[in-house]
Amino acid sequence: MSVDQRGPTVARTVSPLVPARRPSPSPARAVVVIAPLALTIALGLWGIRRKNSMWGDESVTYQLAHRDLSQIWRTAQHVDLVHALYYTVMHEIFGLFGGGLLTLRLPSVLAMSVAASGVGLLGLRLAGSHVGLLAGLVFPLLPQVQKYAQEGRSYAMVCALVTWATYALVVGVPQRARWRWVVYGSTMLLACLLHEFAVLALVAHGVTLVVSRASRPVLRAWSVAAAGVVAGLLPLAICSAGQSEQVAWIGGPVRLWYFVVVAVVGVACAGAPLGVRGPVRLSALAVPMLVLPGLLLLIVSLVKPLFVDRYVLYSDIGTALLLGAWMDHVHRLQRSSRTTWIAAVAVLAALVPSSLSLRTPQSRSNDVTAIGAAVRKEGRPGDGLLYLAGQHRILTAANSEDTRSLTDLALAQDPVSSNTLAGVELPARDIAARMLEFDRIVAVRAVGVNSPTNPQEEAKTSTLRRYFHEYETTHVNGARVTIYVRDHAPSPEAGPGPGGPGASGGVMR
């Protein structure tokens, strides 16, 4: 290498066998990393407590992460095996920082912040620093990203891992270093072990390489890495298939909003020359990431409904990249930046109502804090407690003080000792007999959820109908808490049966 220090230019020759020295991080690269990170943390901390509310899935995380590791493993043999690794991670975090509400959600905030930086670096590498910065800033503004950045579940971590696996893929394409592909495969496998449907990102990556006309060595290296990911995931997939009844609550496969989002983003970005740098075009990466995971899940849902938006949260990587590139393209076409700023302000203003609503308890399908508080308020010491159905016992399990003075009429073995989420219930006949020992019963019934049909649930409802009448009902987000009072007209010796309804009416809140 020869350097002419007397002039402004630098002349050098580099052997094709020796890689050039990597340039030191530029200020633009630092901005692309730090700005999205800071914005995501700020949005994540804003209203993170949601008025001290918690919803059902977070309550499951909260309860299981407080069990010891052996109990988590034994519980996973019966239920929630797909989330066992996440519960283990949260158990260790709780052990280090305490098991409060902030500790439950802060890991998701940090994970999504890391994902935002990764999106920015992807944009920078594929289309330049302007696109990288815009994509990185758009990502945390997406409503879906804001929602799950504040949720005590695994989806933000999965999104972060898929983002950085994608970055490892893009970096690895023009280079032959095996360790880069090991990093790619290991990161993708960890994402899949946190949630199985992260494996759908592998398909998007494969399509990206094919569309980009990657060389045979690159395709071979990716195939080996992908095969390793699938092989590592296969035992978990096989074992968790026996717990498929957990997703029985998912409805039909039609999700029109998903296709609307894909169509709008695709049409808006179709005419823009997005990402013309490097061996991988931005559109060749972003479009498959946006479309394929959700589309494949929808196709599978034709056989068995499985599509839930959070399962493919990482698809928003594609959305942010496309929007960032499109905004940069529009900005370059505008002669005046004033129009661009006006448009940016208008978009931010439109996001304000959604951002505000996401930080309220009503933004989730239920609020276990409110449900537990209603049970404590309406119940009297010594009252019976009944869950319709028993699986909804998790709705009041976050705070044991809410139900401490009540007697759970159907419970035979508590969730911790039985290594389950909701405990083990008594036989139907025993449940009915215990109900008849109480004059007042507090019943918790989830709304918007199909309850299972089994002898225990039939015994609960038939006994309430024959021997009790509804006295008072309190409606809270996701549930109804009803006080039933014993009607002594029928003879208890007659036993529970399908008799007519008792007198209802009473107070309704």
XYZ file of C-alpha atoms in Angstrom:
509
model
C 0.000 0.000 0.000
C 1.354 3.421 -0.903
C -0.009 6.640 0.496
C 0.624 10.108 -0.940
C 0.429 12.336 2.118
C 1.065 15.534 0.176
C -2.266 15.615 -1.575
C -5.934 15.124 -0.717
C -6.158 11.734 -2.417
C -5.068 8.328 -1.165
C -3.787 5.764 -3.611
C -3.685 2.128 -2.588
C -3.551 -1.331 -3.998
C -5.060 -4.277 -2.165
C -4.275 -7.884 -2.861
C -7.429 -9.833 -3.776
C -6.349 -12.471 -1.273
C -6.118 -10.009 1.614
C -9.276 -8.293 2.805
C -9.138 -4.543 3.138
C -9.110 -3.067 6.629
C -12.558 -2.351 7.894
C -13.335 1.339 8.155
C -13.929 2.675 11.630
C -17.562 3.343 12.530
C -18.689 6.599 10.960
C -20.891 9.186 12.686
C -23.700 8.281 10.280
C -23.512 4.636 11.314
C -23.570 5.592 14.987
C -26.678 7.716 14.429
C -28.381 4.864 12.579
C -27.771 2.625 15.589
C -28.371 5.029 18.461
C -31.361 7.069 17.240
C -33.732 4.085 16.722
C -32.475 2.549 19.972
C -33.199 5.728 21.935
C -36.615 6.262 20.330
C -37.694 2.686 21.026
C -36.604 2.894 24.659
C -38.445 6.207 25.076
C -41.646 4.803 23.559
C -41.254 1.594 25.543
C -40.919 3.381 28.868
C -43.819 5.724 28.113
C -46.832 4.330 29.985
C -45.150 0.958 30.477
C -47.253 0.147 33.547
C -50.572 0.621 31.710
C -52.093 1.868 34.964
C -50.648 -1.166 36.776
C -52.721 -3.557 34.686
C -51.691 -6.979 33.419
C -53.400 -9.238 30.925
C -53.809 -13.009 30.952
C -50.782 -14.085 28.899
C -48.516 -11.803 30.897
C -49.996 -13.259 34.068
C -48.922 -16.722 32.901
C -45.383 -15.436 32.371
C -45.458 -13.785 35.786
C -46.622 -16.950 37.544
C -44.370 -19.455 35.806
C -41.253 -17.303 35.982
C -41.675 -17.234 39.765
C -41.511 -21.037 39.927
C -38.144 -22.744 40.211
C -36.494 -24.208 37.129
C -37.497 -27.787 37.894
C -41.130 -26.735 38.257
C -40.992 -24.816 34.975
C -39.675 -27.918 33.239
C -42.299 -30.208 34.785
C -45.070 -27.759 33.873
C -43.813 -27.597 30.297
C -44.399 -31.338 30.004
C -48.127 -30.611 30.304
C -48.596 -27.146 28.873
C -46.761 -24.223 27.233
C -43.714 -26.196 26.139
C -43.234 -23.728 23.282
C -42.584 -20.955 25.823
C -40.438 -22.957 28.256
C -37.180 -21.284 27.224
C -38.711 -17.838 27.605
C -40.030 -18.678 31.074
C -36.544 -19.897 32.000
C -34.990 -16.631 30.816
C -37.564 -14.600 32.753
C -37.005 -16.747 35.851
C -33.337 -15.768 35.818
C -34.186 -12.098 35.223
C -36.662 -12.143 38.106
C -33.987 -13.686 40.284
C -31.577 -10.858 39.473
C -33.891 -7.850 39.473
C -37.035 -8.897 41.330
C -40.340 -10.082 39.952
C -42.287 -6.853 39.571
C -44.302 -5.416 36.712
C -41.404 -3.370 35.350
C -39.089 -6.375 35.404
C -41.742 -8.322 33.509
C -41.852 -5.803 30.635
C -38.423 -4.148 30.499
C -36.765 -7.119 28.728
C -39.238 -6.666 25.873
C -38.490 -2.937 25.711
C -34.768 -3.603 25.503
C -35.194 -6.422 22.988
C -37.314 -4.260 20.703
C -34.748 -1.465 20.993
C -32.043 -3.850 19.821
C -34.337 -4.894 16.968
C -34.797 -1.247 15.937
C -31.036 -0.762 15.743
C -30.779 -3.909 13.647
C -33.437 -2.638 11.256
C -31.486 0.602 10.926
C -28.279 -1.271 10.106
C -30.104 -3.420 7.562
C -31.368 -0.289 5.812
C -27.918 1.281 5.934
C -26.236 -1.751 4.411
C -28.883 -2.273 1.728
C -29.675 1.295 0.712
C -27.551 3.840 2.565
C -27.552 5.780 5.806
C -30.667 7.862 5.048
C -32.787 4.766 4.439
C -31.250 3.067 7.461
C -32.091 5.961 9.751
C -35.636 6.311 8.403
C -36.336 2.562 8.616
C -34.917 2.381 12.130
C -37.106 5.283 13.263
C -40.232 3.987 11.513
C -39.938 0.562 13.126
C -40.662 1.594 16.759
C -43.510 3.841 15.578
C -45.462 0.916 14.097
C -48.462 0.271 16.388
C -47.831 -3.460 16.547
C -44.217 -2.896 17.581
C -45.252 -0.380 20.250
C -47.744 -2.877 21.632
C -45.438 -5.851 22.025
C -42.478 -3.764 23.166
C -44.450 -3.355 26.407
C -45.609 -6.917 26.866
C -44.169 -9.580 29.101
C -44.044 -12.246 26.417
C -41.401 -13.613 24.070
C -42.401 -11.833 20.856
C -40.060 -8.826 21.192
C -37.096 -11.125 21.875
C -37.976 -13.243 18.853
C -38.237 -10.119 16.717
C -34.800 -8.939 17.861
C -33.190 -12.303 17.151
C -34.756 -12.574 13.680
C -33.626 -9.025 12.908
C -30.016 -9.728 13.777
C -30.089 -13.129 12.087
C -31.247 -11.301 8.970
C -28.382 -8.853 9.334
C -25.939 -11.752 9.704
C -27.401 -13.227 6.517
C -26.956 -9.990 4.558
C -23.385 -9.571 5.821
C -22.589 -13.209 5.095
C -23.748 -13.202 1.465
C -20.718 -11.390 -0.016
C -18.278 -13.239 2.251
C -17.297 -16.877 2.604
C -16.452 -16.957 6.315
C -18.058 -19.989 7.897
C -18.326 -18.373 11.326
C -20.779 -15.813 9.933
C -23.097 -18.597 8.865
C -22.680 -20.236 12.255
C -23.756 -16.965 13.851
C -26.721 -16.777 11.475
C -27.859 -20.333 12.171
C -27.358 -20.073 15.939
C -29.325 -16.822 16.155
C -32.180 -18.207 14.080
C -32.279 -21.402 16.158
C -32.489 -19.397 19.382
C -35.352 -17.364 17.912
C -37.174 -20.565 16.934
C -36.687 -22.095 20.384
C -38.280 -18.993 21.896
C -41.209 -19.337 19.473
C -41.575 -22.026 16.841
C -43.111 -19.825 14.149
C -39.865 -17.868 13.829
C -38.896 -20.713 11.500
C -41.081 -19.074 8.834
C -38.447 -16.336 8.560
C -36.134 -19.012 7.156
C -38.421 -19.321 4.152
C -38.323 -15.563 3.615
C -34.520 -15.623 3.789
C -34.334 -18.431 1.254
C -36.576 -16.573 -1.184
C -34.420 -13.472 -0.729
C -31.303 -15.380 -1.745
C -33.008 -16.931 -4.758
C -34.408 -13.597 -5.951
C -31.002 -11.993 -5.420
C -29.394 -14.744 -7.534
C -26.972 -15.696 -4.813
C -24.054 -17.899 -5.808
C -24.087 -21.638 -5.280
C -21.645 -21.513 -2.354
C -23.887 -18.979 -0.627
C -27.006 -21.067 -1.248
C -25.170 -24.136 -0.018
C -24.029 -22.373 3.140
C -27.538 -21.075 3.827
C -29.025 -24.532 3.218
C -26.673 -26.097 5.753
C -27.498 -23.403 8.314
C -31.235 -23.724 7.670
C -31.069 -27.517 7.973
C -29.301 -27.117 11.306
C -32.031 -24.767 12.537
C -34.800 -27.165 11.483
C -33.001 -30.134 13.046
C -32.533 -28.248 16.293
C -36.182 -27.184 16.363
C -37.653 -30.552 15.402
C -37.694 -32.152 18.888
C -39.516 -29.136 20.325
C -41.995 -29.111 17.427
C -42.761 -32.820 17.814
C -43.209 -32.664 21.583
C -45.282 -29.471 21.535
C -47.646 -30.901 18.902
C -49.299 -32.867 21.689
C -50.273 -29.582 23.360
C -52.081 -28.172 20.314
C -55.318 -27.856 22.283
C -53.813 -24.691 23.770
C -54.449 -22.831 20.508
C -58.031 -24.041 20.175
C -59.176 -20.480 20.971
C -57.838 -19.163 17.645
C -60.632 -18.398 15.183
C -60.837 -18.868 11.418
C -57.968 -18.028 9.047
C -59.435 -14.929 7.377
C -57.529 -11.793 8.390
C -58.414 -9.132 5.836
C -56.461 -6.418 7.625
C -53.251 -8.344 7.015
C -53.789 -8.378 3.285
C -54.763 -4.709 3.348
C -51.486 -3.744 5.048
C -49.442 -5.861 2.656
C -51.262 -4.442 -0.377
C -50.930 -0.816 0.718
C -47.231 -1.090 1.512
C -46.530 -3.110 -1.626
C -48.335 -0.726 -3.981
C -46.812 2.357 -2.354
C -43.294 0.974 -2.688
C -43.599 -0.809 -6.040
C -42.492 2.108 -8.186
C -39.566 3.240 -6.072
C -36.011 2.092 -6.841
C -35.526 0.620 -3.394
C -32.054 -0.449 -2.421
C -29.704 -0.699 -5.359
C -26.501 -1.290 -3.374
C -24.773 -4.558 -2.744
C -25.594 -8.141 -3.725
C -28.982 -8.055 -1.956
C -31.600 -5.482 -2.875
C -33.688 -4.021 -0.089
C -36.953 -4.974 -1.756
C -35.714 -8.543 -2.290
C -35.247 -8.818 1.471
C -38.139 -6.726 2.774
C -41.021 -7.992 0.631
C -40.554 -11.713 1.440
C -40.109 -10.848 5.131
C -43.332 -8.826 5.101
C -45.458 -11.224 3.081
C -44.334 -14.832 3.435
C -44.434 -15.624 7.193
C -47.988 -14.364 7.598
C -49.125 -15.808 4.291
C -47.745 -19.254 5.102
C -49.385 -19.176 8.502
C -52.680 -18.210 6.882
C -52.399 -21.110 4.451
C -51.773 -23.541 7.312
C -54.787 -22.018 9.056
C -57.006 -23.343 6.285
C -56.427 -26.745 7.894
C -55.998 -25.678 11.528
C -56.485 -22.042 12.612
C -53.118 -20.769 13.833
C -52.774 -17.212 12.566
C -52.245 -14.570 15.230
C -50.473 -11.342 14.310
C -47.964 -11.495 17.158
C -46.729 -14.898 15.973
C -45.188 -13.148 12.941
C -44.352 -9.836 14.603
C -40.941 -9.900 12.924
C -42.691 -9.267 9.587
C -42.651 -5.622 10.610
C -38.939 -5.651 9.756
C -40.012 -5.719 6.117
C -42.637 -3.035 6.667
C -40.125 -0.639 8.250
C -37.494 -1.214 5.555
C -39.963 -0.612 2.741
C -41.450 2.477 4.341
C -38.011 3.865 5.124
C -36.837 3.382 1.542
C -40.072 4.805 0.146
C -39.844 7.898 2.365
C -36.252 8.461 1.248
C -37.319 8.075 -2.381
C -40.148 10.578 -1.997
C -37.855 13.019 -0.211
C -35.388 12.900 -3.092
C -38.158 13.592 -5.586
C -39.385 16.633 -3.689
C -37.690 19.879 -4.561
C -38.559 21.325 -1.185
C -38.151 19.553 2.113
C -41.111 21.452 3.504
C -43.594 19.032 1.953
C -41.682 16.092 3.401
C -41.750 17.562 6.890
C -45.462 18.305 6.630
C -46.126 14.717 5.597
C -43.970 13.395 8.444
C -45.791 15.515 11.014
C -49.161 14.387 9.623
C -48.164 10.723 9.954
C -46.959 11.239 13.523
C -50.188 13.029 14.420
C -52.191 10.139 12.987
C -50.265 7.694 15.201
C -50.960 9.597 18.420
C -54.461 8.153 19.114
C -53.233 4.609 18.542
C -50.160 5.150 20.716
C -52.286 6.531 23.533
C -54.808 3.692 23.392
C -52.064 1.045 23.449
C -51.032 2.300 26.886
C -54.428 1.731 28.498
C -55.718 -1.462 30.155
C -58.435 -1.664 27.480
C -55.802 -2.242 24.785
C -55.652 -5.911 25.833
C -58.402 -8.500 25.755
C -58.543 -8.726 29.540
C -57.129 -7.175 32.699
C -56.322 -9.719 35.390
C -55.549 -6.943 37.869
C -59.069 -5.554 37.528
C -60.610 -9.025 37.620
C -58.782 -9.906 40.815
C -59.730 -6.574 42.396
C -63.398 -7.157 41.525
C -63.304 -10.606 43.154
C -61.771 -9.140 46.303
C -64.325 -6.328 46.424
C -67.437 -8.422 45.789
C -66.498 -11.487 47.800
C -66.951 -11.837 51.534
C -64.697 -13.918 53.764
C -65.966 -17.479 53.662
C -67.708 -17.201 50.268
C -67.227 -19.914 47.689
C -65.238 -19.171 44.544
C -66.019 -20.748 41.197
C -64.340 -20.400 37.801
C -66.392 -20.878 34.662
C -64.351 -22.527 33.211
C -61.582 -23.890 35.406
C -58.871 -22.936 32.921
C -59.643 -19.286 33.697
C -58.260 -19.652 37.205
C -55.191 -17.877 35.827
C -57.271 -14.672 35.663
C -56.939 -14.171 39.421
C -53.671 -15.973 40.103
C -51.352 -12.966 39.725
C -52.181 -11.729 43.244
C -53.063 -14.410 45.767
C -54.420 -11.772 48.183
C -57.446 -11.253 45.903
C -58.801 -14.745 46.599
C -57.212 -15.622 49.959
C -60.448 -15.218 51.973
C -62.517 -17.319 49.528
C -62.801 -21.078 49.094
C -62.087 -22.424 45.613
C -64.927 -24.938 45.308
C -63.647 -26.950 42.362
C -59.926 -27.079 43.093
C -58.421 -30.448 43.973
C -54.750 -29.573 43.486
C -53.283 -26.096 43.095
C -51.377 -25.045 39.938
C -47.894 -25.128 41.497
C -48.115 -28.563 43.107
C -49.844 -30.026 40.040
C -47.322 -28.447 37.622
C -50.126 -26.896 35.573
C -51.344 -23.407 34.771
C -54.802 -23.649 36.319
C -54.620 -26.567 38.726
C -56.546 -29.841 38.777
C -60.275 -29.847 39.512
C -62.413 -32.251 41.491
C -64.775 -34.736 39.837
C -68.122 -33.269 38.793
C -70.114 -34.868 41.627
C -67.736 -33.505 44.278
C -67.877 -30.008 42.806
C -71.670 -29.986 42.965
C -71.631 -31.265 46.553
C -69.210 -28.564 47.687
C -71.250 -25.848 45.991
C -74.298 -26.865 48.019
C -72.373 -26.232 51.236
C -72.265 -22.470 50.537
C -74.940 -19.791 50.573
C -72.906 -17.336 48.463
C -70.657 -18.094 45.512
C -68.451 -15.665 43.588
C -68.293 -16.860 39.984
C -65.651 -15.664 37.507
C -66.552 -16.057 33.853
C -64.291 -14.945 30.990
C -66.039 -13.163 28.133
C -65.301 -13.594 24.456
C -63.789 -17.039 25.038
C -65.367 -20.393 24.286
C -65.515 -22.478 27.453
C -64.881 -26.227 27.177
C -67.677 -28.712 27.604
C -66.925 -31.364 30.200
C -68.666 -32.946 33.215
C -67.122 -30.486 35.664
C -68.360 -27.424 33.795
C -71.803 -28.960 33.324
C -71.993 -29.678 37.057
C -71.095 -26.060 37.871
C -73.653 -24.487 35.557
C -76.474 -26.920 36.339
C -76.000 -26.541 40.108
C -75.984 -22.757 39.858
C -79.101 -22.836 37.708
C -81.024 -25.173 40.024
C -80.029 -23.996 43.502
C -78.792 -20.410 43.190
C -79.917 -17.148 41.693
C -77.852 -14.301 40.362
C -77.676 -11.433 42.829
C -75.112 -9.036 41.399
C -72.767 -8.883 38.404
C -69.711 -6.689 37.931
C -68.328 -6.286 34.434
C -64.569 -5.786 34.072
C -62.303 -5.918 31.065
C -62.402 -9.512 29.841
C -64.629 -11.075 32.499
C -67.822 -10.977 34.554
C -67.723 -11.427 38.326
C -71.123 -12.603 39.525
C -72.445 -13.133 43.042
C -74.798 -16.111 43.291
C -77.025 -16.512 46.390
C -78.444 -19.848 47.480
C -82.131 -20.396 46.790
C -83.369 -22.809 49.472
C -86.648 -23.701 47.761
C -85.459 -26.977 46.140
C -84.338 -29.737 48.442
C -80.562 -30.203 48.469
C -81.065 -33.945 48.864
C -82.480 -34.033 45.351
C -78.981 -33.476 43.991
C -77.951 -31.279 41.061
C -79.940 -31.585 37.911
C -81.122 -29.790 34.789
C -83.887 -27.901 36.561
C -85.202 -24.549 35.427
C -83.391 -21.319 36.035
C -83.490 -19.715 39.423
C -84.674 -16.195 39.953
C -82.267 -13.869 38.208
C -82.398 -10.144 38.102
C -80.774 -8.309 40.977
C -78.092 -5.683 40.609
C -76.180 -5.273 37.357
C -73.070 -3.084 37.114
